[in-house]
Structures are given as C-alpha cells and as structure tokens.
Short mmCIF file of C-alpha atoms in Angstrom, two decimals:
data_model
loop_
_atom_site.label_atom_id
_atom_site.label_comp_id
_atom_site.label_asym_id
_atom_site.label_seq_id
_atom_site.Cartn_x
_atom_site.Cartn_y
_atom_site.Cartn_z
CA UNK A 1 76.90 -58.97 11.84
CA UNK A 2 76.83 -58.45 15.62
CA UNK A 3 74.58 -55.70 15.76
CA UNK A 4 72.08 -57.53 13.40
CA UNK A 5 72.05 -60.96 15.15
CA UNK A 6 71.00 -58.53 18.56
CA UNK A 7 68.17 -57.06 16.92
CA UNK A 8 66.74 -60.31 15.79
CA UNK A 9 67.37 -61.63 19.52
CA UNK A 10 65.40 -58.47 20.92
CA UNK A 11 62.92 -58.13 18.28
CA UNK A 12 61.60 -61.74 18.66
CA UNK A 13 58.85 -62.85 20.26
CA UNK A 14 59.52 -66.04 20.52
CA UNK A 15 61.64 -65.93 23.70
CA UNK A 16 62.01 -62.79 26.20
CA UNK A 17 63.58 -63.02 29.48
CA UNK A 18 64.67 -60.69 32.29
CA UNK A 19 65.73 -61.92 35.77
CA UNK A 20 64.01 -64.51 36.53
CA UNK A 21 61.17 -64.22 34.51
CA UNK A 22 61.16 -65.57 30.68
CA UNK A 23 58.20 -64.93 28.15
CA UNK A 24 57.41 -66.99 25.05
CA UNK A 25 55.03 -67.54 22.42
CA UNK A 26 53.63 -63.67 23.07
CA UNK A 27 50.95 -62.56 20.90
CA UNK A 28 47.86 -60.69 20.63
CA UNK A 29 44.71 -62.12 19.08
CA UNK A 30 43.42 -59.76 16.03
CA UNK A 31 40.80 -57.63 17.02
CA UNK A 32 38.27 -55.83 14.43
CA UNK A 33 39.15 -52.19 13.59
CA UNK A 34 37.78 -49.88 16.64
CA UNK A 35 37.67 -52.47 18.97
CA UNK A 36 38.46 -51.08 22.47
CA UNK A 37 39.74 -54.36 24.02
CA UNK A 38 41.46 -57.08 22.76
CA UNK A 39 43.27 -60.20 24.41
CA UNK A 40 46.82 -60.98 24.66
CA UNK A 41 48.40 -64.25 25.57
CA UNK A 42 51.55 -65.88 26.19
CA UNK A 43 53.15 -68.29 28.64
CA UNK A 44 55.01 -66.93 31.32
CA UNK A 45 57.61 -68.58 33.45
CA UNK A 46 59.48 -68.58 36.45
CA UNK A 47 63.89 -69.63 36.15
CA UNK A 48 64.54 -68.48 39.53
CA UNK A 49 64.66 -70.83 42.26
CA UNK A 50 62.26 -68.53 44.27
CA UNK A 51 57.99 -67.81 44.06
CA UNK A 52 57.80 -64.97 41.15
CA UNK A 53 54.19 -62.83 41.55
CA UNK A 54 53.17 -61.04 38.58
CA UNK A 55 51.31 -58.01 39.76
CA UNK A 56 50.06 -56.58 36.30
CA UNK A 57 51.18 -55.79 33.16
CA UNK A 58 51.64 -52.37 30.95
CA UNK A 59 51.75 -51.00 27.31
CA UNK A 60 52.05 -47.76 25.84
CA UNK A 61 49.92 -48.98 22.87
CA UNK A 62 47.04 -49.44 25.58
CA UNK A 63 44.81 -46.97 28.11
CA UNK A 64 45.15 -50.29 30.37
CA UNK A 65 46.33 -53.94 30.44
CA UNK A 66 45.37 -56.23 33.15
CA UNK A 67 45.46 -59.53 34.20
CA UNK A 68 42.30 -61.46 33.82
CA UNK A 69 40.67 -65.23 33.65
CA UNK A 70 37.54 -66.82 31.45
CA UNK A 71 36.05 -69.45 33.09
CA UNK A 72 32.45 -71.39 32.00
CA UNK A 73 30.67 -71.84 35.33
CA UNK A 74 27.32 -73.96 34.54
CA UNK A 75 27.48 -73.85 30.84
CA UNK A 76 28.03 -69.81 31.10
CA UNK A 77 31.08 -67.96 30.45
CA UNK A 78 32.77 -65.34 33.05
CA UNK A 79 35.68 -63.36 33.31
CA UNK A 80 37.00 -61.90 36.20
CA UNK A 81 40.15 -59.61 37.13
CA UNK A 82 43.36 -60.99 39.18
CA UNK A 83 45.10 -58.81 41.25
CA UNK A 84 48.27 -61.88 40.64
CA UNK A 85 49.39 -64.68 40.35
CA UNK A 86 52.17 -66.57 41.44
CA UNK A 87 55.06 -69.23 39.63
CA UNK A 88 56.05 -71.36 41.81
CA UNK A 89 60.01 -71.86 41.10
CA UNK A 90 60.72 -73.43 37.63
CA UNK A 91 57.10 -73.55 36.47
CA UNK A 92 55.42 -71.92 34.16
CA UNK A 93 51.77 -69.93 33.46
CA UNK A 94 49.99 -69.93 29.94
CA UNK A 95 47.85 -67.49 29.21
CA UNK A 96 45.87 -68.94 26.09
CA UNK A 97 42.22 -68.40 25.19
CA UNK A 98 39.46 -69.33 27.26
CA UNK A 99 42.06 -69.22 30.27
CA UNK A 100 44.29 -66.67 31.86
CA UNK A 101 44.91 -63.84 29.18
CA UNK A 102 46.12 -59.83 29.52
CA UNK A 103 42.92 -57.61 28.93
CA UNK A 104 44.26 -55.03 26.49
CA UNK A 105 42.02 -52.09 26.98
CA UNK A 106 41.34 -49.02 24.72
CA UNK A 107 44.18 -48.75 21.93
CA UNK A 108 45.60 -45.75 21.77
CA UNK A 109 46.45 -46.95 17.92
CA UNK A 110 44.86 -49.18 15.30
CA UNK A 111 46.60 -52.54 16.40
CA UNK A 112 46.70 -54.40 13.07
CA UNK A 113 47.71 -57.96 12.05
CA UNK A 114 51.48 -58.18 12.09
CA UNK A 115 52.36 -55.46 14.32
CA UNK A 116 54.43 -56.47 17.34
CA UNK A 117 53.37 -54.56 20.47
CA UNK A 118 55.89 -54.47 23.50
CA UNK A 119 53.91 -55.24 26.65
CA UNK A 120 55.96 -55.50 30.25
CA UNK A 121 54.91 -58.21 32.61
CA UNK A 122 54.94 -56.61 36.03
CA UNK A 123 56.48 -58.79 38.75
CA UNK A 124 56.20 -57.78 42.74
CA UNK A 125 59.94 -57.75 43.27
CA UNK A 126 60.07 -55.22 40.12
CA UNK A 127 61.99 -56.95 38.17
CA UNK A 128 59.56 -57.67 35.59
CA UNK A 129 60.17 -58.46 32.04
CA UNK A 130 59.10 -56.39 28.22
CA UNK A 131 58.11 -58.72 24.81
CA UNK A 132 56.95 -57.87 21.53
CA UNK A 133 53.65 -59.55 21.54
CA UNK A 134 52.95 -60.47 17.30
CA UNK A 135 49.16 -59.29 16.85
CA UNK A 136 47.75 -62.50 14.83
CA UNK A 137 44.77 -64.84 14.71
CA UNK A 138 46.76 -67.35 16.29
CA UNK A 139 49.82 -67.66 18.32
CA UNK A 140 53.16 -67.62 16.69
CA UNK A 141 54.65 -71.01 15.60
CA UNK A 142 57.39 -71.95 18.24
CA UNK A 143 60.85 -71.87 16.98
CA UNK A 144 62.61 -75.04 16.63
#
C-alpha cells in the first residue's frame, strides 16, 4: 500500500516540488503528428524565502527546451527567448498560452495525447526541480 500511494505521489502532475521550487498544473499542449515544436506550460513557484532564477529547462523526449514569451505588440504576435526569470520569494510564475511557455523543440518521439513527459526546470542555484508534464489540449483539471 506504501509503495503504491508513492508512485501516485511521483507520477502526478498535479504537484512536483524539490527545494524550493514546486511545479503544478504541468502539461504539454497536443501538437499534430511530426510537429518539431510544441509548447509546454505550467506554473512555477518559489517556497523558499529567497529570489529562485530559473535558468532553462531540459527533457530527454526533446533535441531542446527553452524558456520563451508570446507577446502581441501592435496587433502582431512575437515570441522571443529568456535567458531567466526570477520568483521573487513565495510567488509564483504561470506559464499558460499566449504568455511565458517552455519551447519544446524537435521530439525525439511521437509525443501523443496522454503521455506524461518528465521535463526538469533548471534553477541557478541547481537545485532545480523534474514533473511529468500530461500532453493534452488543455491543462489538467487541478486536484481538489
């Protein structure tokens, strides 16, 4: 009973934390088969009493994942890298659509709806922190 009630803590996504950095509501937006980038989005945030920086993120499921923003800038969209960004102490990031979001670039596997993909947040300090993102066409219902 044990060992079952730790997989279900480790194999959700609803809530994922590691030092001082929790995720929730990870998932990854379905894609159409042979796309070569998709989006991934959850909300990150900070429980230390301390500035967290994320610095990046990584996948094995992906050539490259990086942090990125859309933006509409006189009725045009954009979308630009970040090199980071920072939580200030108790706050939190989203990363939704049409905001902040993880640019997942060339799968190294069909990513298909209901997979969970494990994607690490990567934090300055290096603590960091690893979720299952749920691969969807919208994010995961929050757990009560």
């Amino acid at each position: 009973m044990i060992a079952l009630l730790a997989l279900t803590l480790t194999a959700s996504p609803a809530v994922r934390a590691a030092g001082r950095l929790e995720i929730t509501g990870a998932w990854i937006r379905t894609a159409p088969p042979g796309a070569m980038m998709l989006a991934g989005y959850a909300t990150l945030r900070n429980t230390g009493d301390a500035p967290l920086t994320v610095t990046g993120a990584s996948s094995e499921a992906f050539g490259d994942v990086s942090l990125h923003e859309s933006a509409e800038v006189d009725g045009v969209a954009h979308m630009k890298a970040l090199g980071s960004i920072e939580i200030a102490p108790g706050a939190s990031i989203v990363f939704a659509p049409g905001g902040k979001h993880l640019m997942l670039m060339r799968p190294k596997h069909e990513i298909a709806p209901g997979q969970s993909i494990e994607i690490r947040i990567l934090t300055k300090s290096g603590e960091g922190a690893s979720a299952g993102f749920a691969v969807g066409d919208a994010a995961p219902a929050a757990n009560p």
